[in-house]
Structure formats: C-alpha cells, structure tokens
C-alpha cells in the first residue's frame, strides 16, 4: 500500500514541469513555481473572495461567538481530526507521537466532553500536527510545484494530494457514524472560518506590508511545510541556510 | 493548512524585524572544539540578555507611542546587524545594485522595517523568553533556540535566533517562527518584486517609499 501511494505521488510530481521553472533565489529555500502565472491568477481570485466573503465571515464569527465558545469549537475540530493525526503518526513510524495522539483523543473525548475542553495538554500530552502530505514527504516524495488552490490557498502538488486523502480518511467518513454531506460541509466551513480568524493578523499584515504578498505567502508556506518534515534546528537544516555576507565597504 | 500562532508571529516581528533584540553586544565566545554543531554559550547568553532587555522595554508603558518607538528603535540598532540584513534582503540584486541606489534602498528599508515592527509593539502581552539551546553553523554563525511562553499564548512557542559574531560581539540577523525565517521571507518578497519589474530595483525602492509614506500618514 505504501509503495503504491509513493509511486502514485511520484508519478504526479514527475509529470509536472521541472527545472527551468525553478524561481532563482539566493535564500537556499528554492522556490519551484512553474505555474506561477496561473497561481497568481488564483491568488488574485482568492484575495477577492477573502475580502468579500471569507474575512467578513471570520470577523462575524468573532463578533457572534465569545472567545471561550470559539475555543471550544476549535477544540472539537482538533479532536475530530485527531484520529487522522494518529493514522499519519503510524504511517510515518512515529510511535511516540502515535501514543500521544491515542491518549489525547481518549482523554479529550471523555473527560474533555466530546473534545470541547482541551484537557490533554495540561496532562503533558501536547498537540502536534500530522497529515498525509507530511507523510508523503517523510516517505521521500518531493513537494512538486507550488500550487495556489482557489479557496484553500497555498499548497504544493504533494500537499494537495495529501489533502484529498485526508478528506477521505477523516473520521467523519466512517459510514457507521452517518454523518451527512451537509454536516461534513458545515464542519469544513467552520474549520475554515475559524482558521481564517486565527490567521487574520498574519494575513492582513502580509497584505499591508509585503511588496509582493503572493511571493511572501509562498515563501512562508513552503518554509513552514519543510519545517514539518525536518527539524529546522538540526545541524543538517541550519547548514543549508543561506549565508549572511557582510556588505562590501561603502555599501551603507 | 495548519494555523500559524499569530501571536508568536507578531512577537517575532516585534523582536526581529530588521534585526532583533538588542543591547550592548556581549563578548564573542568561540567554542574550543572545531565541531560546528557544538552549542555556543556566548551566543545563547547574548540572546537571553537581549531578549530580557527587549521585554523590559515593551513592558514599560511610557504612555507616549513616540517615546516607545524611539526607545525600541534605538534598541534594535544596537542588536541587529542592519547593514548585513539590508544587503541580504536584496538577494541576487545586492551584487548589481549601484552604490547610490544602495544608499537609497538602505534608507527606505530602514524606515519600512521599523514601521513594520513598531506597528506590533502593542501586541506584547507579557510573554517571556527562555533560551533552550543552540546549533552552530560555524563559530561565528549560530542559531539560538528559545521558548516564548505566557502572555496570551495557549502553549509555548519555539523561536530561533540567528546571530553572527562581529566586532567582538554578537548581532541578530534573522528570526525563525514555526519554521519560517523572517529575513529569508523578506528576501523572497523583494527579489520577486524586482524580478517582476524586469530587474528594475528602483521599482522596489519606490514601492517601499510609498509604503513608508502611507504608514506615516496613517500614524498622524
């Protein structure tokens, strides 16, 4: 199964444009964006959608629901995602994280009243992220070209494929739970609105200060996702950082 | 996409935009061992001391925004290696920029970066910082790891500081939050802007000038 998934993902990546589409950068974190023109068009679309719909929805959500309620909603969403985190912990061979995921789900679902209350963290079981895009990365599948997906935002080919798998692997997909399509949609929308609210300061800051908000989001996303695969403070990772050369005399 | 801890990002911007935490440079300590993966106590001590001084400034409410900004800007000047960062954020264009244009860019970038972090000064809510380790790329180039906690943070967040040894002391050149290096991100922003202008650096400079003017108009 693992070989099949790696093979499938690798074919997807291999079919994508290569090499010459690599955006040159001195920063050491090379940007592979062969579809930049289309991605920028999608970014522009998303920006318009964000201004017209997503941000107003997020701010309205904040106005209507007090913070403790919003926290409870986020806790429930995280708890529903916990089994998917567990599955990916196991697929990645991270048994220690898997153990934490199991106990987090059990404790938050019971003592935490169906996940409303985050009681696992104070007990020494902090949350961590794991998704199928990350799993593919740990299996050696390269990220492939950068994608800016309408509605969903920045991604890459690997993470995009991973997101589709995560959707099908969600606990909400279990037939015995009889979760309707509308309920799943409601869950996704609530997750999206809550996440947009959490990122509001960052997104608005980028829009206000970046000279190229698209490039800034792309850079931040790719670095963030890379850090999820490797310890960004490991010797190997820091050795790959670009050098900060001293400016030539008289440069300032 | 997993969410970024926005408070952490804001805190890191405050502490790091254009440079980072500051105070009088502490003596540079090169590790005795040749292995570049060893920790560097001097670099760690520098970050801990400077972080505490930054937080002290942020926690003192002078009641006057202009005074707070002035104090923090002076602080940044002492700790951040502003010339090195200014050179870095131009990426490949740092080698081709004309000297006069370089000076023009340095001036406007300084103002632009200051405005970015000064706009975040009021987002400090009593967070504390503790150094937890370091990794050396070389004896003069060290990544110091710290944990920021308290305030309105639900859980501790790891912030890494890249410090370069020069002139007998350390200076901050970059900060990482959730895997994202701020100066690297800034470089990719600027290089993309210049690339899309056909290599015309003046387009970036003019855009930064407009941003600075807008920020100044907004603050009046």
Short mmCIF file of C-alpha atoms in Angstrom, two decimals:
data_model
loop_
_atom_site.label_atom_id
_atom_site.label_comp_id
_atom_site.label_asym_id
_atom_site.label_seq_id
_atom_site.Cartn_x
_atom_site.Cartn_y
_atom_site.Cartn_z
CA UNK A 1 0.00 0.00 0.00
CA UNK A 2 2.76 2.38 0.95
CA UNK A 3 4.67 1.60 -2.24
CA UNK A 4 1.55 2.17 -4.29
CA UNK A 5 0.92 5.54 -2.70
CA UNK A 6 4.53 6.64 -3.08
CA UNK A 7 4.55 5.52 -6.69
CA UNK A 8 1.34 7.36 -7.44
CA UNK A 9 2.53 10.54 -5.80
CA UNK A 10 5.91 10.34 -7.52
CA UNK A 11 4.23 9.99 -10.92
CA UNK A 12 2.19 13.11 -10.21
CA UNK A 13 5.32 15.00 -9.31
CA UNK A 14 7.30 13.63 -12.27
CA UNK A 15 4.64 14.78 -14.72
CA UNK A 16 4.87 18.35 -13.52
CA UNK A 17 7.11 20.88 -15.25
CA UNK A 18 10.65 20.85 -13.97
CA UNK A 19 13.99 22.54 -13.70
CA UNK A 20 13.73 25.73 -15.72
CA UNK A 21 10.67 26.77 -13.76
CA UNK A 22 12.71 26.97 -10.60
CA UNK A 23 12.49 30.54 -9.38
CA UNK A 24 16.03 31.59 -8.63
CA UNK A 25 16.72 32.71 -5.15
CA UNK A 26 19.74 33.15 -3.01
CA UNK A 27 17.81 32.17 0.06
CA UNK A 28 18.64 28.47 -0.06
CA UNK A 29 14.99 27.53 0.06
CA UNK A 30 14.49 27.18 -3.67
CA UNK A 31 11.07 28.03 -4.95
CA UNK A 32 9.63 25.70 -7.60
CA UNK A 33 6.73 27.58 -9.12
CA UNK A 34 6.44 26.64 -12.81
CA UNK A 35 2.77 27.57 -12.85
CA UNK A 36 3.32 30.97 -11.31
CA UNK A 37 1.15 32.82 -13.81
CA UNK A 38 -1.87 30.63 -13.10
CA UNK A 39 -1.11 30.60 -9.38
CA UNK A 40 -1.06 34.40 -9.28
CA UNK A 41 -4.42 34.46 -11.04
CA UNK A 42 -5.81 32.09 -8.41
CA UNK A 43 -4.24 34.22 -5.69
CA UNK A 44 -5.99 37.28 -7.08
CA UNK A 45 -9.28 35.37 -7.14
CA UNK A 46 -8.73 34.18 -3.58
CA UNK A 47 -7.85 37.69 -2.45
CA UNK A 48 -11.13 38.97 -3.83
CA UNK A 49 -13.03 36.07 -2.26
CA UNK A 50 -11.28 36.71 1.03
CA UNK A 51 -12.18 40.41 1.08
CA UNK A 52 -15.78 39.79 0.03
CA UNK A 53 -16.64 36.62 1.91
CA UNK A 54 -14.01 34.85 4.00
CA UNK A 55 -12.72 37.69 6.15
CA UNK A 56 -16.17 39.17 6.80
CA UNK A 57 -17.34 35.68 7.77
CA UNK A 58 -14.40 35.25 10.14
CA UNK A 59 -14.93 38.64 11.75
CA UNK A 60 -18.64 37.98 12.04
CA UNK A 61 -17.87 34.65 13.67
CA UNK A 62 -15.69 36.51 16.16
CA UNK A 63 -18.42 39.07 16.89
CA UNK A 64 -21.15 36.50 17.37
CA UNK A 65 -19.31 33.89 19.40
CA UNK A 66 -17.41 34.79 22.56
CA UNK A 67 -13.84 33.58 22.81
CA UNK A 68 -14.47 30.65 25.19
CA UNK A 69 -17.08 29.29 22.78
CA UNK A 70 -14.75 29.69 19.81
CA UNK A 71 -12.05 27.90 21.78
CA UNK A 72 -14.45 25.04 22.42
CA UNK A 73 -15.32 24.85 18.73
CA UNK A 74 -11.63 24.74 17.78
CA UNK A 75 -11.04 22.03 20.37
CA UNK A 76 -13.85 19.91 18.91
CA UNK A 77 -12.46 20.35 15.39
CA UNK A 78 -8.98 19.38 16.53
CA UNK A 79 -10.35 16.37 18.37
CA UNK A 80 -12.26 15.17 15.31
CA UNK A 81 -9.01 15.44 13.35
CA UNK A 82 -7.04 13.57 15.99
CA UNK A 83 -7.63 10.06 14.55
CA UNK A 84 -6.26 11.28 11.21
CA UNK A 85 -3.21 12.62 13.03
CA UNK A 86 -2.82 9.20 14.68
CA UNK A 87 -3.01 7.38 11.35
CA UNK A 88 -0.31 9.60 9.90
CA UNK A 89 1.85 9.26 13.01
CA UNK A 90 1.76 5.48 12.48
CA UNK A 91 2.35 5.71 8.73
CA UNK A 92 5.42 7.78 9.49
CA UNK A 93 6.63 5.30 12.09
CA UNK A 94 6.44 7.90 14.85
CA UNK A 95 5.09 5.59 17.52
CA UNK A 96 5.76 8.03 20.35
CA UNK A 97 3.62 10.66 18.68
CA UNK A 98 1.06 8.00 17.90
CA UNK A 99 0.80 7.14 21.56
CA UNK A 100 0.25 10.77 22.44
CA UNK A 101 -2.45 11.01 19.75
CA UNK A 102 -4.28 7.98 21.14
CA UNK A 103 -4.35 9.31 24.67
CA UNK A 104 -5.20 12.84 23.57
CA UNK A 105 -8.22 11.56 21.66
CA UNK A 106 -9.39 9.32 24.50
CA UNK A 107 -8.92 11.90 27.24
CA UNK A 108 -10.34 14.87 25.33
CA UNK A 109 -13.30 12.82 24.07
CA UNK A 110 -14.26 11.64 27.55
CA UNK A 111 -13.02 13.97 30.26
CA UNK A 112 -12.98 16.78 27.74
CA UNK A 113 -16.65 16.22 26.88
CA UNK A 114 -16.52 15.24 23.23
CA UNK A 115 -13.43 17.39 22.73
CA UNK A 116 -14.94 20.69 23.86
CA UNK A 117 -12.35 21.03 26.60
CA UNK A 118 -8.66 20.59 25.88
CA UNK A 119 -7.62 18.66 28.99
CA UNK A 120 -4.85 16.52 27.50
CA UNK A 121 -2.26 19.29 27.13
CA UNK A 122 -2.07 20.18 30.85
CA UNK A 123 -1.55 16.46 31.48
CA UNK A 124 1.67 16.52 29.46
CA UNK A 125 0.14 15.46 26.14
CA UNK A 126 0.59 18.50 23.89
CA UNK A 127 -0.94 18.60 20.40
CA UNK A 128 1.08 18.05 17.24
CA UNK A 129 0.23 18.12 13.56
CA UNK A 130 0.45 15.25 11.11
CA UNK A 131 -1.23 14.96 7.74
CA UNK A 132 -0.87 12.85 4.65
CA UNK A 133 1.11 15.47 2.76
CA UNK A 134 3.66 15.34 5.55
CA UNK A 135 3.58 11.53 5.46
CA UNK A 136 4.34 11.53 1.75
CA UNK A 137 7.21 13.93 2.44
CA UNK A 138 8.66 11.65 5.08
CA UNK A 139 8.40 8.76 2.61
CA UNK A 140 10.63 10.70 0.25
CA UNK A 141 8.08 12.16 -2.15
CA UNK A 142 9.28 15.61 -3.24
CA UNK A 143 6.84 18.51 -2.88
CA UNK A 144 6.47 19.14 -6.59
CA UNK A 145 5.41 22.50 -7.97
CA UNK A 146 3.85 25.16 -5.80
CA UNK A 147 0.11 25.50 -6.16
CA UNK A 148 -2.20 28.29 -5.15
CA UNK A 149 -5.54 26.50 -4.82
CA UNK A 150 -8.75 28.51 -5.12
CA UNK A 151 -10.41 28.85 -1.72
CA UNK A 152 -7.83 26.70 0.06
CA UNK A 153 -4.80 28.89 -0.58
CA UNK A 154 -1.13 27.95 -0.78
CA UNK A 155 -0.16 24.32 -1.29
CA UNK A 156 2.08 22.16 -3.44
CA UNK A 157 1.32 19.10 -5.52
CA UNK A 158 2.23 16.70 -2.73
CA UNK A 159 0.23 18.51 -0.05
CA UNK A 160 -2.70 18.88 -2.42
CA UNK A 161 -2.77 15.13 -2.99
CA UNK A 162 -2.36 14.61 0.73
CA UNK A 163 -5.30 16.87 1.47
CA UNK A 164 -7.55 14.77 -0.75
CA UNK A 165 -6.51 11.60 1.08
CA UNK A 166 -7.03 13.29 4.45
CA UNK A 167 -10.55 14.19 3.40
CA UNK A 168 -11.40 10.58 2.62
CA UNK A 169 -9.62 9.33 5.76
CA UNK A 170 -11.45 11.65 8.10
CA UNK A 171 -13.37 10.06 10.93
CA UNK A 172 -16.42 11.83 9.53
CA UNK A 173 -16.21 9.49 6.53
CA UNK A 174 -16.90 6.40 8.60
CA UNK A 175 -20.28 5.09 7.33
CA UNK A 176 -21.40 3.91 10.76
CA UNK A 177 -21.31 7.48 12.04
CA UNK A 178 -23.98 8.50 9.49
CA UNK A 179 -22.52 11.96 9.00
CA UNK A 180 -24.36 13.64 6.17
CA UNK A 181 -22.70 15.57 3.38
CA UNK A 182 -24.17 18.82 4.70
CA UNK A 183 -22.80 18.12 8.15
CA UNK A 184 -19.36 17.46 6.71
CA UNK A 185 -19.61 20.65 4.72
CA UNK A 186 -20.63 22.53 7.86
CA UNK A 187 -17.62 21.11 9.67
CA UNK A 188 -15.27 22.15 6.87
CA UNK A 189 -16.73 25.64 6.66
CA UNK A 190 -16.47 26.14 10.43
CA UNK A 191 -12.89 24.88 10.37
CA UNK A 192 -12.09 27.24 7.50
CA UNK A 193 -13.69 30.28 9.14
CA UNK A 194 -12.01 29.60 12.48
CA UNK A 195 -8.63 29.13 10.80
CA UNK A 196 -9.09 32.34 8.79
CA UNK A 197 -9.80 34.19 12.03
CA UNK A 198 -6.71 32.73 13.69
CA UNK A 199 -4.59 33.86 10.74
CA UNK A 200 -6.22 37.28 10.36
CA UNK A 201 -3.43 39.30 11.91
CA UNK A 202 -0.80 37.49 9.85
CA UNK A 203 -2.67 37.64 6.54
CA UNK A 204 -3.64 41.30 6.93
CA UNK A 205 -0.08 42.11 7.98
CA UNK A 206 1.29 40.49 4.83
CA UNK A 207 -1.22 42.31 2.63
CA UNK A 208 -0.36 45.61 4.26
CA UNK A 209 3.42 45.34 4.33
CA UNK A 210 4.64 42.90 1.70
CA UNK A 211 5.74 44.29 -1.64
CA UNK A 212 4.63 41.01 -3.22
CA UNK A 213 2.07 39.34 -0.93
CA UNK A 214 1.84 36.29 -3.20
CA UNK A 215 5.60 35.67 -3.04
CA UNK A 216 5.58 36.27 0.72
CA UNK A 217 2.79 33.76 1.33
CA UNK A 218 4.51 31.27 -0.96
CA UNK A 219 7.79 31.61 0.89
CA UNK A 220 6.23 31.34 4.34
CA UNK A 221 4.13 28.32 3.35
CA UNK A 222 7.00 26.38 1.79
CA UNK A 223 9.31 27.02 4.72
CA UNK A 224 6.59 26.09 7.20
CA UNK A 225 5.83 22.83 5.45
CA UNK A 226 9.51 21.96 5.08
CA UNK A 227 9.96 22.51 8.80
CA UNK A 228 7.18 19.99 9.44
CA UNK A 229 9.28 17.35 7.70
CA UNK A 230 12.66 18.02 9.21
CA UNK A 231 13.85 19.56 12.41
CA UNK A 232 14.53 23.10 11.23
CA UNK A 233 17.09 23.50 14.01
CA UNK A 234 19.05 20.34 13.17
CA UNK A 235 22.65 20.61 12.03
CA UNK A 236 21.66 19.46 8.55
CA UNK A 237 18.92 22.08 8.26
CA UNK A 238 20.97 25.00 9.57
CA UNK A 239 23.90 24.10 7.31
CA UNK A 240 21.57 24.59 4.34
CA UNK A 241 20.66 28.12 5.34
CA UNK A 242 21.96 30.91 3.11
CA UNK A 243 24.92 32.94 4.25
CA UNK A 244 24.55 36.47 5.51
CA UNK A 245 27.53 38.01 3.77
CA UNK A 246 28.96 41.23 5.05
CA UNK A 247 28.14 44.09 2.68
CA UNK A 248 31.04 45.46 0.66
CA UNK A 249 32.75 48.57 2.08
CA UNK A 250 30.76 51.74 1.47
CA UNK A 251 27.53 49.84 0.79
CA UNK A 252 25.75 51.83 3.54
CA UNK B 1 -3.33 24.26 6.26
CA UNK B 2 -2.32 24.13 9.90
CA UNK B 3 -2.63 27.54 11.54
CA UNK B 4 0.34 29.70 12.42
CA UNK B 5 0.36 31.00 16.01
CA UNK B 6 -0.38 34.58 15.16
CA UNK B 7 0.74 35.99 18.44
CA UNK B 8 4.08 34.32 18.02
CA UNK B 9 4.46 35.69 14.54
CA UNK B 10 3.63 39.16 15.83
CA UNK B 11 6.01 38.80 18.75
CA UNK B 12 8.80 37.63 16.47
CA UNK B 13 8.13 40.53 14.11
CA UNK B 14 8.40 42.93 17.02
CA UNK B 15 11.61 41.38 18.21
CA UNK B 16 13.15 40.69 14.88
CA UNK B 17 12.05 42.93 12.02
CA UNK B 18 15.18 44.43 10.60
CA UNK B 19 17.21 42.75 13.25
CA UNK B 20 16.03 41.67 16.63
CA UNK B 21 16.65 42.16 20.26
CA UNK B 22 19.33 44.46 21.29
CA UNK B 23 21.63 45.86 23.90
CA UNK B 24 25.34 46.16 24.26
CA UNK B 25 26.96 43.26 22.48
CA UNK B 26 28.30 40.60 24.82
CA UNK B 27 31.80 39.27 24.23
CA UNK B 28 32.06 36.82 21.42
CA UNK B 29 32.85 33.31 22.59
CA UNK B 30 34.06 30.79 20.05
CA UNK B 31 33.77 27.22 21.19
CA UNK B 32 37.05 25.49 21.86
CA UNK B 33 36.04 22.48 19.75
CA UNK B 34 36.27 22.64 15.98
CA UNK B 35 32.95 20.82 15.53
CA UNK B 36 30.46 23.38 14.23
CA UNK B 37 27.49 21.53 15.70
CA UNK B 38 28.50 22.39 19.28
CA UNK B 39 26.43 24.79 21.31
CA UNK B 40 27.71 28.29 21.78
CA UNK B 41 27.32 29.64 25.28
CA UNK B 42 28.24 33.18 24.32
CA UNK B 43 25.58 33.34 21.63
CA UNK B 44 22.99 31.85 23.99
CA UNK B 45 23.83 34.32 26.71
CA UNK B 46 23.60 37.19 24.25
CA UNK B 47 20.08 36.20 23.17
CA UNK B 48 18.86 35.66 26.72
CA UNK B 49 20.16 39.01 27.94
CA UNK B 50 18.96 40.94 24.91
CA UNK B 51 15.56 39.28 24.96
CA UNK B 52 15.09 40.27 28.55
CA UNK B 53 16.03 43.86 27.79
CA UNK B 54 13.60 43.94 24.87
CA UNK B 55 10.80 42.61 27.02
CA UNK B 56 11.63 45.15 29.72
CA UNK B 57 11.25 47.95 27.20
CA UNK B 58 7.99 46.50 25.91
CA UNK B 59 6.58 46.12 29.39
CA UNK B 60 7.28 49.71 30.37
CA UNK B 61 4.29 51.77 29.36
CA UNK B 62 5.58 55.24 28.69
CA UNK B 63 2.12 56.47 27.74
CA UNK B 64 3.63 58.01 24.67
CA UNK B 65 3.79 55.98 21.49
CA UNK B 66 6.55 58.11 20.00
CA UNK B 67 8.78 57.53 23.04
CA UNK B 68 8.19 53.80 22.97
CA UNK B 69 9.01 53.64 19.30
CA UNK B 70 12.14 55.71 19.79
CA UNK B 71 13.37 53.50 22.61
CA UNK B 72 12.71 50.33 20.72
CA UNK B 73 14.32 51.63 17.54
CA UNK B 74 17.47 52.53 19.47
CA UNK B 75 17.38 49.08 20.96
CA UNK B 76 17.14 47.39 17.57
CA UNK B 77 20.05 49.45 16.24
CA UNK B 78 22.25 48.06 18.97
CA UNK B 79 21.45 44.41 18.45
CA UNK B 80 20.51 43.92 14.84
CA UNK B 81 23.17 43.84 12.14
CA UNK B 82 21.16 46.20 9.99
CA UNK B 83 23.75 46.64 7.20
CA UNK B 84 24.14 42.89 6.79
CA UNK B 85 20.37 42.34 6.77
CA UNK B 86 19.87 45.18 4.29
CA UNK B 87 22.41 43.60 1.97
CA UNK B 88 20.86 40.15 2.40
CA UNK B 89 17.26 41.03 1.61
CA UNK B 90 18.17 42.15 -1.90
CA UNK B 91 19.34 38.63 -2.72
CA UNK B 92 20.98 38.30 -6.13
CA UNK B 93 20.39 42.00 -6.77
CA UNK B 94 22.71 43.02 -3.95
CA UNK B 95 25.66 42.42 -6.25
CA UNK B 96 24.37 44.55 -9.13
CA UNK B 97 22.81 47.49 -7.35
CA UNK B 98 24.51 50.82 -7.96
CA UNK B 99 26.11 52.47 -4.89
CA UNK B 100 23.80 55.49 -4.95
CA UNK B 101 20.77 53.24 -5.27
CA UNK B 102 22.13 51.03 -2.48
CA UNK B 103 22.14 54.01 -0.13
CA UNK B 104 18.64 54.97 -1.24
CA UNK B 105 17.42 51.43 -0.61
CA UNK B 106 19.14 51.19 2.78
CA UNK B 107 17.45 54.39 3.94
CA UNK B 108 13.95 53.43 2.87
CA UNK B 109 14.30 49.81 4.01
CA UNK B 110 15.27 51.00 7.47
CA UNK B 111 12.10 53.08 7.70
CA UNK B 112 9.95 50.34 6.20
CA UNK B 113 11.20 47.64 8.58
CA UNK B 114 10.90 49.95 11.58
CA UNK B 115 7.28 50.72 10.72
CA UNK B 116 6.52 47.01 10.37
CA UNK B 117 7.65 46.07 13.84
CA UNK B 118 6.61 49.31 15.52
CA UNK B 119 3.04 48.65 14.44
CA UNK B 120 3.19 45.46 16.50
CA UNK B 121 4.58 46.87 19.73
CA UNK B 122 1.16 46.87 21.36
CA UNK B 123 0.76 43.13 20.74
CA UNK B 124 3.12 42.28 23.57
CA UNK B 125 1.13 40.86 26.48
CA UNK B 126 3.73 39.79 28.99
CA UNK B 127 5.27 36.87 27.16
CA UNK B 128 8.62 35.63 28.45
CA UNK B 129 11.54 34.11 26.61
CA UNK B 130 13.92 31.38 27.71
CA UNK B 131 16.93 30.16 25.74
CA UNK B 132 16.92 26.37 25.44
CA UNK B 133 19.88 25.59 23.21
CA UNK B 134 21.87 26.42 20.09
CA UNK B 135 23.36 24.94 16.94
CA UNK B 136 26.43 26.45 15.32
CA UNK B 137 26.82 26.65 11.54
CA UNK B 138 30.28 27.94 12.31
CA UNK B 139 31.96 29.50 15.35
CA UNK B 140 30.68 32.89 14.18
CA UNK B 141 27.23 31.91 12.90
CA UNK B 142 24.92 30.37 15.48
CA UNK B 143 21.23 29.53 15.67
CA UNK B 144 19.94 30.01 19.21
CA UNK B 145 16.68 28.31 20.15
CA UNK B 146 14.31 29.80 22.66
CA UNK B 147 10.84 29.23 24.00
CA UNK B 148 8.36 32.05 24.26
CA UNK B 149 5.51 31.46 26.67
CA UNK B 150 3.00 33.18 28.89
CA UNK B 151 1.00 36.24 27.98
CA UNK B 152 -1.85 35.21 25.72
CA UNK B 153 -0.07 32.21 24.25
CA UNK B 154 -2.01 28.98 24.76
CA UNK B 155 1.20 26.98 24.67
CA UNK B 156 4.93 27.73 24.44
CA UNK B 157 6.27 28.53 21.02
CA UNK B 158 9.80 27.94 19.77
CA UNK B 159 11.59 30.95 18.31
CA UNK B 160 15.05 30.64 16.81
CA UNK B 161 17.51 33.50 16.53
CA UNK B 162 20.34 33.57 14.02
CA UNK B 163 23.26 35.53 15.39
CA UNK B 164 26.52 36.47 13.70
CA UNK B 165 29.70 37.34 15.55
CA UNK B 166 31.37 40.54 14.50
CA UNK B 167 33.46 43.24 16.12
CA UNK B 168 33.83 41.34 19.37
CA UNK B 169 30.12 40.83 19.87
CA UNK B 170 27.02 39.16 18.53
CA UNK B 171 24.25 40.62 16.42
CA UNK B 172 20.95 39.19 15.28
CA UNK B 173 20.39 38.77 11.56
CA UNK B 174 17.26 36.62 11.39
CA UNK B 175 14.46 35.10 13.44
CA UNK B 176 12.51 31.92 12.83
CA UNK B 177 8.97 31.26 13.98
CA UNK B 178 7.25 27.96 13.16
CA UNK B 179 9.94 27.13 10.65
CA UNK B 180 9.65 30.48 8.81
CA UNK B 181 12.74 32.70 8.71
CA UNK B 182 11.70 36.34 8.50
CA UNK B 183 14.71 37.74 6.61
CA UNK B 184 14.60 34.86 4.12
CA UNK B 185 10.89 35.52 3.56
CA UNK B 186 11.62 39.23 3.16
CA UNK B 187 14.32 38.46 0.62
CA UNK B 188 12.00 36.30 -1.44
CA UNK B 189 9.39 39.06 -1.32
CA UNK B 190 11.81 41.73 -2.53
CA UNK B 191 13.50 39.57 -5.17
CA UNK B 192 10.13 38.59 -6.59
CA UNK B 193 9.10 42.25 -6.81
CA UNK B 194 12.31 43.13 -8.64
CA UNK B 195 12.05 40.05 -10.89
CA UNK B 196 8.53 41.04 -11.89
CA UNK B 197 9.80 44.54 -12.69
CA UNK B 198 12.30 43.11 -15.14
CA UNK B 199 15.20 43.55 -12.75
CA UNK B 200 14.47 47.20 -12.05
CA UNK B 201 15.43 47.74 -8.42
CA UNK B 202 14.02 51.28 -8.45
CA UNK B 203 10.51 49.81 -8.66
CA UNK B 204 11.06 48.13 -5.30
CA UNK B 205 12.55 51.27 -3.79
CA UNK B 206 9.64 53.39 -4.99
CA UNK B 207 7.14 50.86 -3.65
CA UNK B 208 8.82 50.90 -0.25
CA UNK B 209 8.78 54.71 -0.26
CA UNK B 210 5.05 54.72 -0.95
CA UNK B 211 4.52 52.22 1.86
CA UNK B 212 6.54 54.34 4.29
CA UNK B 213 4.63 57.48 3.28
CA UNK B 214 1.34 55.64 3.77
CA UNK B 215 2.42 54.41 7.21
CA UNK B 216 3.49 57.89 8.25
CA UNK B 217 0.24 59.41 7.03
CA UNK B 218 -1.68 56.76 8.92
CA UNK B 219 0.15 57.40 12.15
CA UNK B 220 -0.59 61.14 12.22
#
